[in-house]
Coordinates of C-alpha atoms in Angstrom, one line a residue:
X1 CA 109.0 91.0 115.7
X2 CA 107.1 90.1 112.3
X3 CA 108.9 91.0 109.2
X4 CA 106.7 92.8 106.2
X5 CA 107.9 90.3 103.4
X6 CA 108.9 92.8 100.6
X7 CA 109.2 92.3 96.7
X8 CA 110.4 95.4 94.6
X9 CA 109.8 94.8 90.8
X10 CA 111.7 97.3 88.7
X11 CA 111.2 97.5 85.2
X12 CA 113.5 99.7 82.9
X13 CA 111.2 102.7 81.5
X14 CA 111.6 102.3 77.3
X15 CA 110.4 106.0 76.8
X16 CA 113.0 107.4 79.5
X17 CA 114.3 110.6 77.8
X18 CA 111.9 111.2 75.5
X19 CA 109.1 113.8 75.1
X20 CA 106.0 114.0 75.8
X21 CA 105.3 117.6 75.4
X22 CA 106.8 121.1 74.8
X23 CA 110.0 120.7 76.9
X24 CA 108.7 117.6 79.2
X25 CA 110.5 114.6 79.0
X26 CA 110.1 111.3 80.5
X27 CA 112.4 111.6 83.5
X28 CA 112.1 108.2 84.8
X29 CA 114.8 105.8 84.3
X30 CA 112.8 102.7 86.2
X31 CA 109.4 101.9 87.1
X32 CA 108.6 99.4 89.7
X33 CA 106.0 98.0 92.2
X34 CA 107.1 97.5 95.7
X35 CA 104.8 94.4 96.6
X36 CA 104.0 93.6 100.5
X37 CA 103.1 90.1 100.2
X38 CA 100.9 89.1 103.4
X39 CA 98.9 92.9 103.5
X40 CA 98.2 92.5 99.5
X41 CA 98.8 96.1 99.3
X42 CA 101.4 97.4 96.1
X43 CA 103.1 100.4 95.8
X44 CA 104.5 102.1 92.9
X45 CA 107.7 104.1 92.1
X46 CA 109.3 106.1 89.6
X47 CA 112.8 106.1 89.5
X48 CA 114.3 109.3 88.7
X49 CA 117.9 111.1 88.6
X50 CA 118.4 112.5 91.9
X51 CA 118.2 115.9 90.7
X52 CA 114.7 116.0 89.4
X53 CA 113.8 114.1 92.6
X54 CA 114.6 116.9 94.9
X55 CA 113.3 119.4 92.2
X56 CA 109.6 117.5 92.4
X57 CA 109.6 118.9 96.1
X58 CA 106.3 120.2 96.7
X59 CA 105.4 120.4 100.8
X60 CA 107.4 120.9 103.7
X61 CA 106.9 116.8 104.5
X62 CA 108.7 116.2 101.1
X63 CA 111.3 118.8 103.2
X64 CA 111.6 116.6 105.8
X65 CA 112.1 113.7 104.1
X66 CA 114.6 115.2 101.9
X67 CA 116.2 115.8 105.1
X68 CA 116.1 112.4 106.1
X69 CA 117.5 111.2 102.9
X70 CA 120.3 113.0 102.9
X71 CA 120.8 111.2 106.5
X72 CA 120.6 108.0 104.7
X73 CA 122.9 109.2 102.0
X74 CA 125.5 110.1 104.7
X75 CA 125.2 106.3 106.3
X76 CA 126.7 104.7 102.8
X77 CA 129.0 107.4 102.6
X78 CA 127.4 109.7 100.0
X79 CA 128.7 113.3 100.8
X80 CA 128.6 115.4 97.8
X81 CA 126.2 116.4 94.7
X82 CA 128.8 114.5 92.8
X83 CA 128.4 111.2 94.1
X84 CA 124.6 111.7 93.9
X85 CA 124.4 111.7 90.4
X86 CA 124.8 107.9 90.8
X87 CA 120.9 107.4 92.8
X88 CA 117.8 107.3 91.5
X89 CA 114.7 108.4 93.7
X90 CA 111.3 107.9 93.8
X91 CA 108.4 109.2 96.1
X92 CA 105.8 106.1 97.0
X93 CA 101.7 105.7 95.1
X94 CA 99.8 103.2 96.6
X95 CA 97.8 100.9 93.9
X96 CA 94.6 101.0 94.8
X97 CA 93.1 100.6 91.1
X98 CA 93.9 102.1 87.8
X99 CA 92.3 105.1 88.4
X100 CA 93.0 105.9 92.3
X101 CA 97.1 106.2 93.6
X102 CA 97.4 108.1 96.4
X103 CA 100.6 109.4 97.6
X104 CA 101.7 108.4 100.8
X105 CA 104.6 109.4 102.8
X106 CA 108.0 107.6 101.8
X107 CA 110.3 107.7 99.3
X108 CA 112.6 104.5 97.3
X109 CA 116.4 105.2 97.2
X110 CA 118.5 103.3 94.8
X111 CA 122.2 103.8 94.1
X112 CA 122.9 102.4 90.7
X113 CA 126.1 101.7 91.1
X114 CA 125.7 99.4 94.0
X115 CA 122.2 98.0 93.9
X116 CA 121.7 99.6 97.6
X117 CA 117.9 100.2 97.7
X118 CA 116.7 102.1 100.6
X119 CA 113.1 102.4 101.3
X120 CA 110.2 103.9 103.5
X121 CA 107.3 103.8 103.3
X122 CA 104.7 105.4 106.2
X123 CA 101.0 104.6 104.7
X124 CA 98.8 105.7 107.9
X125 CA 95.5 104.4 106.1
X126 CA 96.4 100.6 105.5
X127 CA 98.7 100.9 109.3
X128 CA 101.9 100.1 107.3
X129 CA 105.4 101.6 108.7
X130 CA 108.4 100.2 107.1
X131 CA 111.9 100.9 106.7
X132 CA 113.9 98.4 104.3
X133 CA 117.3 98.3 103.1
X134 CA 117.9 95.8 99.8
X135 CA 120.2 94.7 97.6
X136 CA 118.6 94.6 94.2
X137 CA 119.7 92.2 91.3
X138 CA 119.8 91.5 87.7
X139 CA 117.0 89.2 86.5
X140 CA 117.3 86.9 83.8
X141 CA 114.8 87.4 80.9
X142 CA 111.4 85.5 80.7
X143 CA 110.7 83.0 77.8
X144 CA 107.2 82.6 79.2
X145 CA 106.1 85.7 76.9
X146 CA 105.3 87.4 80.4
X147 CA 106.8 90.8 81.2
X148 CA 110.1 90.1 83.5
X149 CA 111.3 92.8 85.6
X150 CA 115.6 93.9 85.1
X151 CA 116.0 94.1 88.4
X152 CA 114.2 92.8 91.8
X153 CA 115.0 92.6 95.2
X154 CA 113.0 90.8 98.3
X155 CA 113.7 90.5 102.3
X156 CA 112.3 86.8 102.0
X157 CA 112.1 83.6 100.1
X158 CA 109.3 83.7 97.3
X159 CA 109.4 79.9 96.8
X160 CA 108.2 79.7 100.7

Protein backbone atom coordinates (compact mmCIF):
# COMPACT_ATOMS: atom_id res chain seq x y z
CA UNK A 1 0.00 0.00 0.00
CA UNK A 2 1.31 3.59 -1.33
CA UNK A 3 1.39 6.24 1.21
CA UNK A 4 0.04 9.96 0.01
CA UNK A 5 3.29 11.95 1.28
CA UNK A 6 1.61 14.82 3.27
CA UNK A 7 2.99 18.41 4.24
CA UNK A 8 0.70 20.68 6.44
CA UNK A 9 2.00 24.33 6.50
CA UNK A 10 0.34 26.29 9.25
CA UNK A 11 0.87 29.85 9.45
CA UNK A 12 -0.34 31.85 12.57
CA UNK A 13 -3.30 34.35 11.29
CA UNK A 14 -1.86 38.18 12.40
CA UNK A 15 -5.54 39.59 12.00
CA UNK A 16 -7.11 36.69 14.34
CA UNK A 17 -9.62 38.60 16.53
CA UNK A 18 -10.02 41.45 14.77
CA UNK A 19 -12.92 42.99 12.73
CA UNK A 20 -13.68 43.07 9.62
CA UNK A 21 -17.19 44.29 9.78
CA UNK A 22 -20.19 45.11 11.94
CA UNK A 23 -19.76 42.27 14.57
CA UNK A 24 -17.56 39.88 12.24
CA UNK A 25 -14.31 39.07 13.41
CA UNK A 26 -11.52 37.13 12.13
CA UNK A 27 -12.12 33.77 13.75
CA UNK A 28 -9.24 32.02 12.51
CA UNK A 29 -6.34 31.32 14.78
CA UNK A 30 -4.10 29.44 11.82
CA UNK A 31 -4.10 29.27 8.19
CA UNK A 32 -2.36 26.49 6.50
CA UNK A 33 -1.98 24.51 3.24
CA UNK A 34 -2.05 20.79 3.49
CA UNK A 35 0.38 19.83 0.46
CA UNK A 36 0.11 16.23 -1.28
CA UNK A 37 3.38 16.05 -2.72
CA UNK A 38 3.31 13.31 -5.70
CA UNK A 39 -0.59 14.45 -6.86
CA UNK A 40 0.49 18.34 -6.81
CA UNK A 41 -2.84 19.07 -5.52
CA UNK A 42 -2.96 21.75 -2.12
CA UNK A 43 -5.51 22.13 0.18
CA UNK A 44 -6.28 24.86 2.39
CA UNK A 45 -7.58 25.28 6.01
CA UNK A 46 -8.69 27.68 8.50
CA UNK A 47 -8.11 26.89 11.88
CA UNK A 48 -10.83 27.93 14.08
CA UNK A 49 -11.93 27.52 17.88
CA UNK A 50 -13.99 24.52 17.97
CA UNK A 51 -17.02 26.29 18.74
CA UNK A 52 -17.33 28.39 15.67
CA UNK A 53 -16.34 25.24 13.77
CA UNK A 54 -19.42 23.33 14.62
CA UNK A 55 -21.50 26.67 14.42
CA UNK A 56 -20.28 27.03 10.43
CA UNK A 57 -22.45 23.71 9.97
CA UNK A 58 -24.31 24.14 6.99
CA UNK A 59 -25.49 20.46 5.34
CA UNK A 60 -26.40 17.34 6.78
CA UNK A 61 -22.68 15.93 5.33
CA UNK A 62 -21.09 18.69 7.65
CA UNK A 63 -23.58 16.57 10.18
CA UNK A 64 -22.03 13.58 9.57
CA UNK A 65 -18.77 14.59 9.77
CA UNK A 66 -19.40 16.39 12.91
CA UNK A 67 -20.42 12.98 13.91
CA UNK A 68 -17.37 11.46 12.91
CA UNK A 69 -15.26 14.00 14.65
CA UNK A 70 -16.58 13.66 17.78
CA UNK A 71 -15.63 9.81 17.13
CA UNK A 72 -12.10 10.94 16.68
CA UNK A 73 -12.34 13.22 19.68
CA UNK A 74 -13.43 10.15 21.77
CA UNK A 75 -10.19 8.05 20.45
CA UNK A 76 -7.66 10.66 22.28
CA UNK A 77 -9.81 10.86 25.08
CA UNK A 78 -11.67 14.14 24.44
CA UNK A 79 -15.11 13.71 26.26
CA UNK A 80 -16.53 17.01 27.21
CA UNK A 81 -17.17 20.66 25.70
CA UNK A 82 -14.47 21.60 28.18
CA UNK A 83 -11.69 19.75 26.91
CA UNK A 84 -12.67 20.98 23.42
CA UNK A 85 -11.90 24.36 23.92
CA UNK A 86 -8.29 23.19 23.44
CA UNK A 87 -8.91 22.08 19.21
CA UNK A 88 -8.98 24.10 16.53
CA UNK A 89 -10.96 22.90 13.24
CA UNK A 90 -11.00 23.53 9.93
CA UNK A 91 -13.20 22.24 6.97
CA UNK A 92 -10.86 21.41 3.67
CA UNK A 93 -10.70 24.10 0.04
CA UNK A 94 -8.87 22.72 -2.62
CA UNK A 95 -6.38 25.33 -4.43
CA UNK A 96 -7.12 25.23 -7.70
CA UNK A 97 -6.17 29.02 -8.49
CA UNK A 98 -6.77 32.26 -6.79
CA UNK A 99 -10.07 32.58 -7.80
CA UNK A 100 -11.59 28.85 -7.72
CA UNK A 101 -11.47 26.78 -4.05
CA UNK A 102 -13.90 24.33 -3.94
CA UNK A 103 -14.93 22.65 -0.82
CA UNK A 104 -14.49 19.20 -0.59
CA UNK A 105 -15.52 16.76 1.96
CA UNK A 106 -13.06 16.58 5.07
CA UNK A 107 -12.24 18.49 7.85
CA UNK A 108 -8.39 19.23 9.84
CA UNK A 109 -8.42 18.52 13.60
CA UNK A 110 -5.73 19.98 15.72
CA UNK A 111 -5.45 19.92 19.47
CA UNK A 112 -3.31 22.76 20.58
CA UNK A 113 -2.17 21.49 23.45
CA UNK A 114 -0.74 18.34 22.06
CA UNK A 115 0.13 19.08 18.38
CA UNK A 116 -2.29 15.95 17.49
CA UNK A 117 -3.53 16.88 13.95
CA UNK A 118 -6.13 14.64 12.53
CA UNK A 119 -7.12 14.91 9.06
CA UNK A 120 -9.55 13.74 6.11
CA UNK A 121 -9.85 14.62 3.40
CA UNK A 122 -12.40 12.82 0.61
CA UNK A 123 -11.83 14.90 -2.86
CA UNK A 124 -13.94 12.57 -5.33
CA UNK A 125 -12.83 14.87 -8.37
CA UNK A 126 -8.87 14.47 -8.13
CA UNK A 127 -9.66 10.39 -6.66
CA UNK A 128 -7.98 11.40 -3.31
CA UNK A 129 -9.16 9.51 0.07
CA UNK A 130 -7.03 10.06 2.93
CA UNK A 131 -7.07 9.79 6.50
CA UNK A 132 -3.86 11.10 8.45
CA UNK A 133 -2.96 11.50 11.97
CA UNK A 134 0.29 13.98 12.63
CA UNK A 135 2.17 15.33 15.04
CA UNK A 136 2.77 18.94 14.21
CA UNK A 137 5.87 21.08 15.35
CA UNK A 138 7.44 24.27 16.03
CA UNK A 139 9.46 25.69 13.19
CA UNK A 140 12.34 27.83 13.49
CA UNK A 141 12.13 31.21 11.73
CA UNK A 142 13.48 31.91 8.16
CA UNK A 143 16.41 34.37 7.63
CA UNK A 144 16.00 33.75 3.90
CA UNK A 145 13.34 36.75 3.84
CA UNK A 146 10.76 33.95 2.77
CA UNK A 147 7.51 33.45 4.72
CA UNK A 148 8.24 30.32 7.29
CA UNK A 149 5.37 28.54 8.59
CA UNK A 150 5.02 28.25 12.97
CA UNK A 151 4.15 24.98 12.76
CA UNK A 152 4.35 21.96 10.13
CA UNK A 153 3.96 18.48 10.15
CA UNK A 154 4.70 15.65 7.31
CA UNK A 155 4.24 11.66 7.13
CA UNK A 156 7.57 11.59 5.10
CA UNK A 157 11.04 12.84 4.60
CA UNK A 158 11.15 16.19 2.53
CA UNK A 159 15.00 15.98 1.91
CA UNK A 160 14.11 12.51 0.02
Amino acid sequence: MTTTEIAVRLYNNPKFGTTYGKGQYHNAIMNGTVDLHKQSIKYLIDLVPHANWEASIKTDNDMELLAYAEECYEQVGIKTEAQRKDLACSWIKRFDNNLLKPRVIGFALMNLNTGDFKLLVIDEEKDVKLQERLTVKSCRDASSGQRSPNLFASNYDLAA
